[in-house]
XYZ file of C-alpha atoms in Angstrom:
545
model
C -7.924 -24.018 6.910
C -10.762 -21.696 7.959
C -7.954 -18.414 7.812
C -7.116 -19.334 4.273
C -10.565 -19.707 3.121
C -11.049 -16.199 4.808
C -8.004 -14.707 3.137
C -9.590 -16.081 -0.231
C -12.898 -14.143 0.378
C -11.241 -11.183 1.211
C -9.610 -10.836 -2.591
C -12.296 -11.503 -4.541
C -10.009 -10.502 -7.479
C -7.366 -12.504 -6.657
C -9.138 -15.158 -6.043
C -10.864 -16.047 -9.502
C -7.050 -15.445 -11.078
C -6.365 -17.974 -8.992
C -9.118 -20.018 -9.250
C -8.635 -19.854 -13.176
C -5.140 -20.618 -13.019
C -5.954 -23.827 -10.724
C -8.868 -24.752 -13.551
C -6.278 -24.783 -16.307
C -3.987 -26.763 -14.156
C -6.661 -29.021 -13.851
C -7.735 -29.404 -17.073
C -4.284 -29.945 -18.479
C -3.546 -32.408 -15.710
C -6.481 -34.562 -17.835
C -4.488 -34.972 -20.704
C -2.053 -37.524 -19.102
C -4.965 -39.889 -18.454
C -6.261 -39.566 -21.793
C -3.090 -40.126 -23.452
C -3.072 -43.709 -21.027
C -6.388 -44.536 -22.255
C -5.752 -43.919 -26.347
C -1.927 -44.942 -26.377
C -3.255 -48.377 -24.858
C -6.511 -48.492 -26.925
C -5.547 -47.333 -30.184
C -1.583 -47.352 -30.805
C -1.195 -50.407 -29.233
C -4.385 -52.325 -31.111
C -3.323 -50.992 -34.649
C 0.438 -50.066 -33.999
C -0.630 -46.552 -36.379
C 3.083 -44.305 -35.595
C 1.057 -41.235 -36.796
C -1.692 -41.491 -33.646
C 2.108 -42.458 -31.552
C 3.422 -38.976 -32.254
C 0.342 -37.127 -32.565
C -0.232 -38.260 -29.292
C 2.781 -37.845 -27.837
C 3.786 -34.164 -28.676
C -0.250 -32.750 -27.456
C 0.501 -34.638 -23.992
C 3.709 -32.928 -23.936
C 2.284 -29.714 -24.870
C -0.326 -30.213 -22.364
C 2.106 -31.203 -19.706
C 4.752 -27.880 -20.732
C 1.449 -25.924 -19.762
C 0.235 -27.647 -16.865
C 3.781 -26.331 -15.459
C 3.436 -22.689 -16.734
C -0.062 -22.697 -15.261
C 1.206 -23.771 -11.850
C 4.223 -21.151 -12.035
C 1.378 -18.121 -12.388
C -0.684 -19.808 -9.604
C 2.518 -20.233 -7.474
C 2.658 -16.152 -7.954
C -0.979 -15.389 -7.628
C -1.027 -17.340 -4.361
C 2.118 -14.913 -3.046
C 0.741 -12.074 -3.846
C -2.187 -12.782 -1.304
C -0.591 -14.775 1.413
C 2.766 -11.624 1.321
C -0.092 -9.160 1.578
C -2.227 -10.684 3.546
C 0.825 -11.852 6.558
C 2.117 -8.124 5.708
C -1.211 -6.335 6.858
C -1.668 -8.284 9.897
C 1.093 -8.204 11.094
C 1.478 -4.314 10.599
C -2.126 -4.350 12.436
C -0.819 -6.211 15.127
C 1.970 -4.193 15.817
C -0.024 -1.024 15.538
C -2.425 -1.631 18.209
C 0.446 -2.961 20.208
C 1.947 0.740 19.840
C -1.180 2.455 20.553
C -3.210 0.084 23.053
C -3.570 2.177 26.312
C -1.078 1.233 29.095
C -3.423 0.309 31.651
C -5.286 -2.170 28.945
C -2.196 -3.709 27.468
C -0.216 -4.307 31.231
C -3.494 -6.841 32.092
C -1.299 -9.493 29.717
C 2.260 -10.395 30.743
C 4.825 -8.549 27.833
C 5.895 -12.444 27.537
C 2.811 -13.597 26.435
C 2.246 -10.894 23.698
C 6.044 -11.493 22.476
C 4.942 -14.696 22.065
C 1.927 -14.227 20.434
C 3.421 -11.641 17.585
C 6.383 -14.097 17.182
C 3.762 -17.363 17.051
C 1.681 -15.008 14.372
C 4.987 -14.745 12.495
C 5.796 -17.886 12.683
C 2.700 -19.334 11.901
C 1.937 -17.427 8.587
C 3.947 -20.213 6.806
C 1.147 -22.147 6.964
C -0.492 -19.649 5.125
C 2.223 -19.732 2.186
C 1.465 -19.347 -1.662
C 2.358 -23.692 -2.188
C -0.387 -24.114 1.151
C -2.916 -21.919 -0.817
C -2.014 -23.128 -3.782
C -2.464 -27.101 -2.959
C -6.443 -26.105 -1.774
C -7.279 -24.259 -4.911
C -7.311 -27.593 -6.288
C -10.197 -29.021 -3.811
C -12.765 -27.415 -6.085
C -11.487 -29.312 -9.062
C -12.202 -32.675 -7.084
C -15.171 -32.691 -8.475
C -14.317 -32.352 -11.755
C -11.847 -35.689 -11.788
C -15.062 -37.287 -10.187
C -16.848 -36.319 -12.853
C -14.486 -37.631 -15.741
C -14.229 -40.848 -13.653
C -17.896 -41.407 -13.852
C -18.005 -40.193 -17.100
C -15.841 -43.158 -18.145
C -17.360 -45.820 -15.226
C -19.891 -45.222 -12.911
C -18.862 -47.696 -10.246
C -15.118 -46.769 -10.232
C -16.633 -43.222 -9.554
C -18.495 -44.484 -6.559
C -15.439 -46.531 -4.873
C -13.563 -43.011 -5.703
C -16.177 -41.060 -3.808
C -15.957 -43.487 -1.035
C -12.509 -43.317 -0.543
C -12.678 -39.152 -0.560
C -15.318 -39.226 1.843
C -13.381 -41.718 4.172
C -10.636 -39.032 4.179
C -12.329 -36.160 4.797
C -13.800 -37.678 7.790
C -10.212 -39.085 9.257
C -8.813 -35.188 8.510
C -12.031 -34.077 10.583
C -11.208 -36.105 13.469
C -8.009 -36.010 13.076
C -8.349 -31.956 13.471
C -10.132 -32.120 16.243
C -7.605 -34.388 18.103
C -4.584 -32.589 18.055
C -6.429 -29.370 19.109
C -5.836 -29.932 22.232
C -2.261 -30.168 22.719
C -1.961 -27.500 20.036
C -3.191 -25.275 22.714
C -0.597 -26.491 25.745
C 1.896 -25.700 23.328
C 1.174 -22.128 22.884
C 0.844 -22.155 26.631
C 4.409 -24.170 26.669
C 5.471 -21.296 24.470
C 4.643 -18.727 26.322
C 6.144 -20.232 29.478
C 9.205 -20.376 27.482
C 9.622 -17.125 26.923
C 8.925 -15.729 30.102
C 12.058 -17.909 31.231
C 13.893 -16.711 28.313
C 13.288 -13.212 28.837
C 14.541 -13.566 32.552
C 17.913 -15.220 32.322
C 18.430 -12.305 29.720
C 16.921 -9.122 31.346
C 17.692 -9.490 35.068
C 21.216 -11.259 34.347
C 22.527 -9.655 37.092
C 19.897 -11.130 39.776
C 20.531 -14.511 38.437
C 24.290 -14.834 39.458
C 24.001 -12.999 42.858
C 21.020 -14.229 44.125
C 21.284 -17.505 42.922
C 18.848 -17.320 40.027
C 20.635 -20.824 38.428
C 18.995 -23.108 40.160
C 15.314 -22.375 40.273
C 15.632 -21.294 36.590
C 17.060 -24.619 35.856
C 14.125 -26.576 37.274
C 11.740 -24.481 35.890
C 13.101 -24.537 32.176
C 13.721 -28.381 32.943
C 10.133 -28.973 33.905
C 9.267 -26.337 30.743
C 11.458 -28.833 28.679
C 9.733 -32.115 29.419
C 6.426 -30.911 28.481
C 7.495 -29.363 25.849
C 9.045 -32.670 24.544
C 5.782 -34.197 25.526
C 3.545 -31.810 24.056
C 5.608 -32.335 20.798
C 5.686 -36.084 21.008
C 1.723 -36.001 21.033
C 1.663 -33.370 18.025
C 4.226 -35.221 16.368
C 2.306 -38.668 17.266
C -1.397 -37.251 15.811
C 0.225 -35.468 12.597
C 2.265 -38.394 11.736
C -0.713 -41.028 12.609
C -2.515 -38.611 10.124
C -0.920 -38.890 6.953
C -0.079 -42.244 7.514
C -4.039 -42.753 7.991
C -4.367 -40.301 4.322
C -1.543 -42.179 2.657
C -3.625 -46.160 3.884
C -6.683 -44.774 2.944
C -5.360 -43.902 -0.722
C -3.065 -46.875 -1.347
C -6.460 -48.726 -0.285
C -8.630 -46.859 -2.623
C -6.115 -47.315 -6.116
C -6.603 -50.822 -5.037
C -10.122 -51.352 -4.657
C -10.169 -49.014 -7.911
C -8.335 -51.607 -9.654
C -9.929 -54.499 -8.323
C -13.368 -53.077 -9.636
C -12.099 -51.841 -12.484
C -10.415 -55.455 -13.321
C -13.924 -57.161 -12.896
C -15.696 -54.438 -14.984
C -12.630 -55.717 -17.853
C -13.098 -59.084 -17.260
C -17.137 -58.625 -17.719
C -16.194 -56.358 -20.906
C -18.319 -53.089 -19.397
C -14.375 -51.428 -19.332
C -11.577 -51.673 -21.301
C -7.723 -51.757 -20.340
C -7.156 -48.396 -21.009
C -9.884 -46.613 -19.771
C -9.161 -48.645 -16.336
C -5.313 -47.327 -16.069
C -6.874 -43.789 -16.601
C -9.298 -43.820 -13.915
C -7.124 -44.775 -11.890
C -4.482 -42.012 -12.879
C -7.664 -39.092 -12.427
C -8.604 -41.016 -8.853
C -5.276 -40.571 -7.697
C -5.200 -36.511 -8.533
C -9.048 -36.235 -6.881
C -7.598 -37.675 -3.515
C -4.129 -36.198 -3.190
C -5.301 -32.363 -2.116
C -6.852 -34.553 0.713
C -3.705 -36.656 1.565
C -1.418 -33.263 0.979
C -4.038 -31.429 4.169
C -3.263 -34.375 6.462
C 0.320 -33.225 6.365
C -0.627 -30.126 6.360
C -2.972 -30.746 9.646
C -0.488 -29.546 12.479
C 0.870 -26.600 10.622
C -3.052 -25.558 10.238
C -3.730 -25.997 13.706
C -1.237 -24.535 15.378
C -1.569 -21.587 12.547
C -5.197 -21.641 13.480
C -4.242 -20.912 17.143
C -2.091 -18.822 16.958
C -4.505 -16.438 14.873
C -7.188 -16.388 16.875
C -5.245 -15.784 19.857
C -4.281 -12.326 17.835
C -7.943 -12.131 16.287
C -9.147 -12.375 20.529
C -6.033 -9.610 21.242
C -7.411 -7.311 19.194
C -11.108 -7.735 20.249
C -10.472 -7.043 23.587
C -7.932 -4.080 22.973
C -8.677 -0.710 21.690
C -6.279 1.874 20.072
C -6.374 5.129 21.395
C -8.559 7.467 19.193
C -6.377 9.684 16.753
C -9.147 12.740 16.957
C -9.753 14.599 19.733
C -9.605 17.872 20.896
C -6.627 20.045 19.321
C -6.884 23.661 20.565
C -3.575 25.036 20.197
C -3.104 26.938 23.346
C -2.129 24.945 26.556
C -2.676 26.478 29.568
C -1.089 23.902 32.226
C -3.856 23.714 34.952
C -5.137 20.970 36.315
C -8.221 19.155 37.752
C -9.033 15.926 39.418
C -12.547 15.493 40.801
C -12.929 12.239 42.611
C -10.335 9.991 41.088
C -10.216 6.233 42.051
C -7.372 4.010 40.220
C -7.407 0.403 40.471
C -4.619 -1.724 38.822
C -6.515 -5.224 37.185
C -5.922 -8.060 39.704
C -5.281 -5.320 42.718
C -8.019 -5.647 45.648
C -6.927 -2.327 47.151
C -6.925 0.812 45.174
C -4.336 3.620 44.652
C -6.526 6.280 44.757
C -10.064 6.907 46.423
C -11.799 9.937 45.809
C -8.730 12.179 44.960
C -9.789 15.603 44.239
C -6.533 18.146 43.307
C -6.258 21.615 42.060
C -2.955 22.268 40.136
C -3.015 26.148 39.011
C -1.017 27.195 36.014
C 2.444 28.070 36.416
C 2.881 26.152 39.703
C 5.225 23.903 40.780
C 3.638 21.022 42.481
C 6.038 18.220 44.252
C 4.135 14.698 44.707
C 5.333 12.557 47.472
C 4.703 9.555 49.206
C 5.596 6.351 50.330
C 6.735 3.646 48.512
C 3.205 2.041 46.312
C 1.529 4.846 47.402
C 1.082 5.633 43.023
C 3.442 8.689 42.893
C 3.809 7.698 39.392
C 0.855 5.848 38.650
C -0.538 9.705 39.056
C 2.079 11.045 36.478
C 0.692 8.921 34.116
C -2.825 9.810 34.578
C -2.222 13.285 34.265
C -0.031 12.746 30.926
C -2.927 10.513 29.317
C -0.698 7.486 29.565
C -3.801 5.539 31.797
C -7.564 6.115 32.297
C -8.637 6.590 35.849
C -11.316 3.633 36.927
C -13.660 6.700 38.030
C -13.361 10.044 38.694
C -12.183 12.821 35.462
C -9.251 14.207 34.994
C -9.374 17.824 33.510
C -6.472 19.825 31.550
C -7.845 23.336 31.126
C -11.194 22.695 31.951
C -11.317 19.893 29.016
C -11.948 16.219 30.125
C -8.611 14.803 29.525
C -9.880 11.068 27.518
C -11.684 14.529 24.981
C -8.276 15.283 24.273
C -6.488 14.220 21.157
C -3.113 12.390 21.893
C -0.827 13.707 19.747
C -1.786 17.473 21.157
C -1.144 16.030 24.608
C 2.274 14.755 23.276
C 3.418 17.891 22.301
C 2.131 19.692 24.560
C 3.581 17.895 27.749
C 7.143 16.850 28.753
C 7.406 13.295 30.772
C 10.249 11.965 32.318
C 9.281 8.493 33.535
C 10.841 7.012 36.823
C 12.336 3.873 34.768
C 13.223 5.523 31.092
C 13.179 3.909 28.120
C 13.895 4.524 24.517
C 13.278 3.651 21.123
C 15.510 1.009 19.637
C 17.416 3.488 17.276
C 19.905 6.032 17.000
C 19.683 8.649 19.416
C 19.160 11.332 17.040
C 16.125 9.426 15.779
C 14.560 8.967 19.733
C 14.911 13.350 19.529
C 13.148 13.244 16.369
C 10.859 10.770 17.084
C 10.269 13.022 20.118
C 9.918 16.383 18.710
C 9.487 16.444 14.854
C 12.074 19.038 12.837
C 14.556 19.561 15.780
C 17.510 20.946 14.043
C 21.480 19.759 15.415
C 22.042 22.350 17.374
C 18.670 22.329 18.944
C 19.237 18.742 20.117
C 22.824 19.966 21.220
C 21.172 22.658 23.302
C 18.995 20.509 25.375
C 21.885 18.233 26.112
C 23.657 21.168 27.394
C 20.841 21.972 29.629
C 20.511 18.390 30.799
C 24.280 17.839 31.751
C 24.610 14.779 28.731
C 26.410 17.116 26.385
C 29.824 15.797 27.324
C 28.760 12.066 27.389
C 27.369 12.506 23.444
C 30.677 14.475 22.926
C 32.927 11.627 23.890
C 31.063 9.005 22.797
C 32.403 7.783 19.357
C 29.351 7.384 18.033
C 27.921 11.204 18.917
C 24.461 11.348 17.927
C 24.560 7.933 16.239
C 24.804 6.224 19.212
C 22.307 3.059 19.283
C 20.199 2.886 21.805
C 18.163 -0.313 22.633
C 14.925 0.061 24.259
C 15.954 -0.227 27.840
C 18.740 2.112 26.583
C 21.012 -0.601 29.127
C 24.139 0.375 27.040
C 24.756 3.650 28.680
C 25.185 4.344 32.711
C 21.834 4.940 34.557
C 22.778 8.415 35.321
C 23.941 9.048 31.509
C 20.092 7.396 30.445
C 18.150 9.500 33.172
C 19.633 12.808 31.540
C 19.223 11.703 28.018
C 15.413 11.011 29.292
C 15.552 14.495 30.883
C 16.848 16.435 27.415
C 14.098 14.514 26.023
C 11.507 15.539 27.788
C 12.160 19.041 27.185
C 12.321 18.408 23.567
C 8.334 19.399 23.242
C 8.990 22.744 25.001
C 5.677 22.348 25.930
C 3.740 24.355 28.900
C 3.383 21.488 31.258
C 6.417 19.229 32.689
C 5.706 15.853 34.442
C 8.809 14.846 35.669
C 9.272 11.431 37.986
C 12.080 11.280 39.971
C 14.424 13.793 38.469
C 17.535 13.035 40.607
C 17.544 9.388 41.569
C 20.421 7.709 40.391
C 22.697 11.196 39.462
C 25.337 12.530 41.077
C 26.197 15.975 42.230
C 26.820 17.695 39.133
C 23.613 15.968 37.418
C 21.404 17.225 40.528
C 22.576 20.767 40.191
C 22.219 20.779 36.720
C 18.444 19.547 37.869
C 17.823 22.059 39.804
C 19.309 24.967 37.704
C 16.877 23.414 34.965
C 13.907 23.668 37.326
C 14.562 27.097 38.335
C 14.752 27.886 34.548
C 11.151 26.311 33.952
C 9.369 27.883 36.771
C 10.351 31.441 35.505
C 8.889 31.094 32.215
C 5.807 29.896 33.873
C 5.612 26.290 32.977
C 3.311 24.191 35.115
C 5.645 21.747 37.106
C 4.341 18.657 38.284
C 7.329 16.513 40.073
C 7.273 13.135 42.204
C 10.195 13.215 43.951
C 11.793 12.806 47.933
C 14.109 15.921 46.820
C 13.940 18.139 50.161
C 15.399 20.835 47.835
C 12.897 20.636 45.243
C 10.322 20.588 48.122
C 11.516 23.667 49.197
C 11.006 25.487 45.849
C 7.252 23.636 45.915
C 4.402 25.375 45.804
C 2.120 22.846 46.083
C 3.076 19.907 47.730
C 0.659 16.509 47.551
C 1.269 13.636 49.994
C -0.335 10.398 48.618
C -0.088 8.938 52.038
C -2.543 11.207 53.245
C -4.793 11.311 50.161
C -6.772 8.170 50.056
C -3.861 6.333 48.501
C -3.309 2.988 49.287
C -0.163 1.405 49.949
């Protein structure tokens, strides 16, 4: 309820179209009460056809544009819940994209799947009837009115009964909170289990995944059902309550209004129409009782994202842009500590990479061979120390120059879900065919890309799980050289390739270092260690295991 109200003070504009398109509904929706009150006080005490008619065709007038007046709220009510569902969810998905990695791997990628697809979901409740139905609560006021206008005690049993419902919504709101909240926990639960059975497919049939899925999703299951059942339970208890509480209130309407006849302070007619006018003052109330779960868990599921994007930042889009890129390095006293880790990777790591060198980082397993990749790429913040690219603090320099002006091949690559013609272009803006088709070539996947039916049009999905391992780690490779930038941070080069990929590696890497590009590698390679000139072992640099 609160989000709409929100999204109506946010379009000022909008809103007092709406609000005038609501008034007129409003006001036309009298005219059905008043033709009650003068067809039964007038036509029927004289029998006059003339006042029949006359009657008759305004009501229907009034009625034809009582329904072209809700039409052009109908549409006014779109146009801010579309734009509204559109922004934030283009916000969302933004800072998603541009959250740093260390900052955005403290959630589990289940939960904020969940979240964006809860957000999605949830904007329903937010949808032009929804908005609609509570542009009319202002106008509640104005039946009230009329109804005391024409008797004040059938006025005060009206306001009575509205008050009674607001307060059963209140509660009724602040019941089902709860278990609106272990649902979205439920949820997220659900996904995680989802996203298993899907993603490590194999591991669940050779390790005997089944069963301890099973239970798990089975004990997911039952509290979802229960969860649902109490949801369901409160919601329907709700407008069961809204619908009592109305039924109730025509009848103590009539049951005043029938004394008030008796005692002649109220006639027949006048009775029939305050009742008509009580019943359109207390159904907005009765229509947000069944509205009550859809709010809630809408409420939820927005403030979750609202809390997301508190406590993530984007990356800045300014920075430092000089256009030359020298390629040497400087770490002075770096410490990096994953969230939830006790031991660090790095204590006090100091390094000196010089320009045009090629520097091989080893280690042990966990020892944060690439954990140090991405640090020097700008992909994560150290937790103290600075990291300096040609003498410039590396957090003072703006991303998109370090994008273009270093290559990374990361030890698990991934892709964007597209073609792979758009993942080069994505990569390296205004790459021409036969550019593209020349860093194939020098990444041994020009014959794959040949073959392939598809070519260039091949569709890669993120995990780019389609294609052999090899086949991806090459693609990653020719991608990485698409910036042709000074500075190459590649992880891993030749895991996972076979003879002729590794030659073509180290061909490549003999290219690089003779036209003086810094070369920063992790790797176990003894043959690219022998090329090294610089060779950092993480085991015996403060790193922990």
């Amino acid at each position: 309820m609160q989000v709409i109200l929100d999204r109506l003070r946010r379009n000022p504009a909008a809103l007092a179209r709406l609000l005038f398109a609501s008034m007129m509904v409003n006001l036309l929706g009298i005219a059905s009460s008043l033709y009650m009150i003068h067809i039964l006080n007038r036509y029927v005490v004289y029998g006059v056809s003339s006042t029949l008619v006359t009657l008759t065709v305004g009501v229907l007038l009034a009625i034809a544009g009582e329904y072209a007046f809700r039409a052009m709220r109908l549409h006014l009510a779109a146009e801010i819940s579309s734009d509204e569902d559109v922004r934030m969810s283009i916000g969302l998905y933004g800072l998603i994209l541009t959250a740093p990695l260390d900052t955005l791997k403290r959630r589990p990628a289940e939960e904020i799947e969940a979240m964006v697809r809860n957000v999605d979901q949830e904007a329903q409740a937010f949808g032009a009837a929804n908005i609609a139905a509570i542009s009319d609560l202002p106008f509640v006021l104005f039946f009230l009115f009329i109804i005391f206008l024409l008797s004040q005690p059938l006025a005060l049993v009206t306001l009575v009964v509205m008050l009674v419902l607001i307060f059963s919504g209140w509660r009724g709101q602040k019941r089902m909170a709860k278990p609106v909240q272990q649902w979205r926990g439920v949820a997220t639960r659900t996904a995680a289990l989802l996203a298993t059975a899907l993603r490590a497919a194999e591991s669940v049939r050779h390790f005997r995944g089944k069963g301890l899925l099973i239970r798990r999703w089975t004990e997911v299951m039952e509290d979802s059902a229960r969860i649902r059942h109490v949801i369901m339970g409160l919601s329907s208890a709700m407008t069961s309550m809204a619908q009592t509480i109305q039924a109730m209130g025509g009848v103590g309407i009539i049951a005043v209004g029938a004394v008030l006849v008796v005692e002649g302070r109220l006639d027949v007619g006048s009775l029939i129409g305050a009742n008509i006018l009580a019943g359109r003052a207390l159904a907005p109330f009765g229509r947000m009782a069944f509205l009550a779960e859809a709010f809630k868990k809408a409420e939820f599921a927005m403030t979750a994202a609202q809390n997301f994007a508190k406590t993530v930042e984007a990356e800045p889009e300014t920075g430092d842009s000089s256009e030359r890129c020298h390629g040497h390095f400087s770490l002075r006293q770096v410490n990096v500590q994953w969230p939830g880790r006790p031991i660090p990777l790095f204590v006090s790591l100091s390094l000196n990479i010089p320009t045009g060198s090629i520097c091989v980082v080893t280690g042990p397993n966990g020892s944060g061979k690439s954990t140090l990749l991405h640090v020097l790429a700008g992909l994560q913040q150290p937790t103290q120390g600075q990291v300096l690219l040609d003498g410039i603090e590396m957090r003072q320099r703006a991303p998109e120059w370090r994008r273009r002006h270093l290559g990374f091949l990361p030890q698990e690559p991934t892709f964007l879900a597209g073609t792979l013609r758009e993942n080069f272009h994505a990569a390296a803006e205004g790459l021409t065919e036969e550019a593209i088709r020349h860093l194939l070539v020098t990444a041994g996947a020009a014959r794959f890309v040949a073959e392939h039916p598809l070519g260039m049009d091949l569709q890669l999905s993120y995990d780019g799980r389609e294609i052999p391992p090899g086949i991806r780690r090459r693609l990653a490779l020719a991608r990485a050289l698409a910036q042709n930038g000074p500075v190459m941070l590649l992880d891993e080069p030749t895991v996972g390739l076979d003879r002729e990929g590794t030659d073509a590696v180290y061909t490549l890497l003999i290219t690089l270092a003779k036209t003086g590009k810094t070369l920063i590698i992790a790797t176990h390679d003894s043959n690219i260690m022998k090329g090294a000139s610089q060779i950092i072992d993480l085991a015996q640099q403060g790193a922990g295991s």
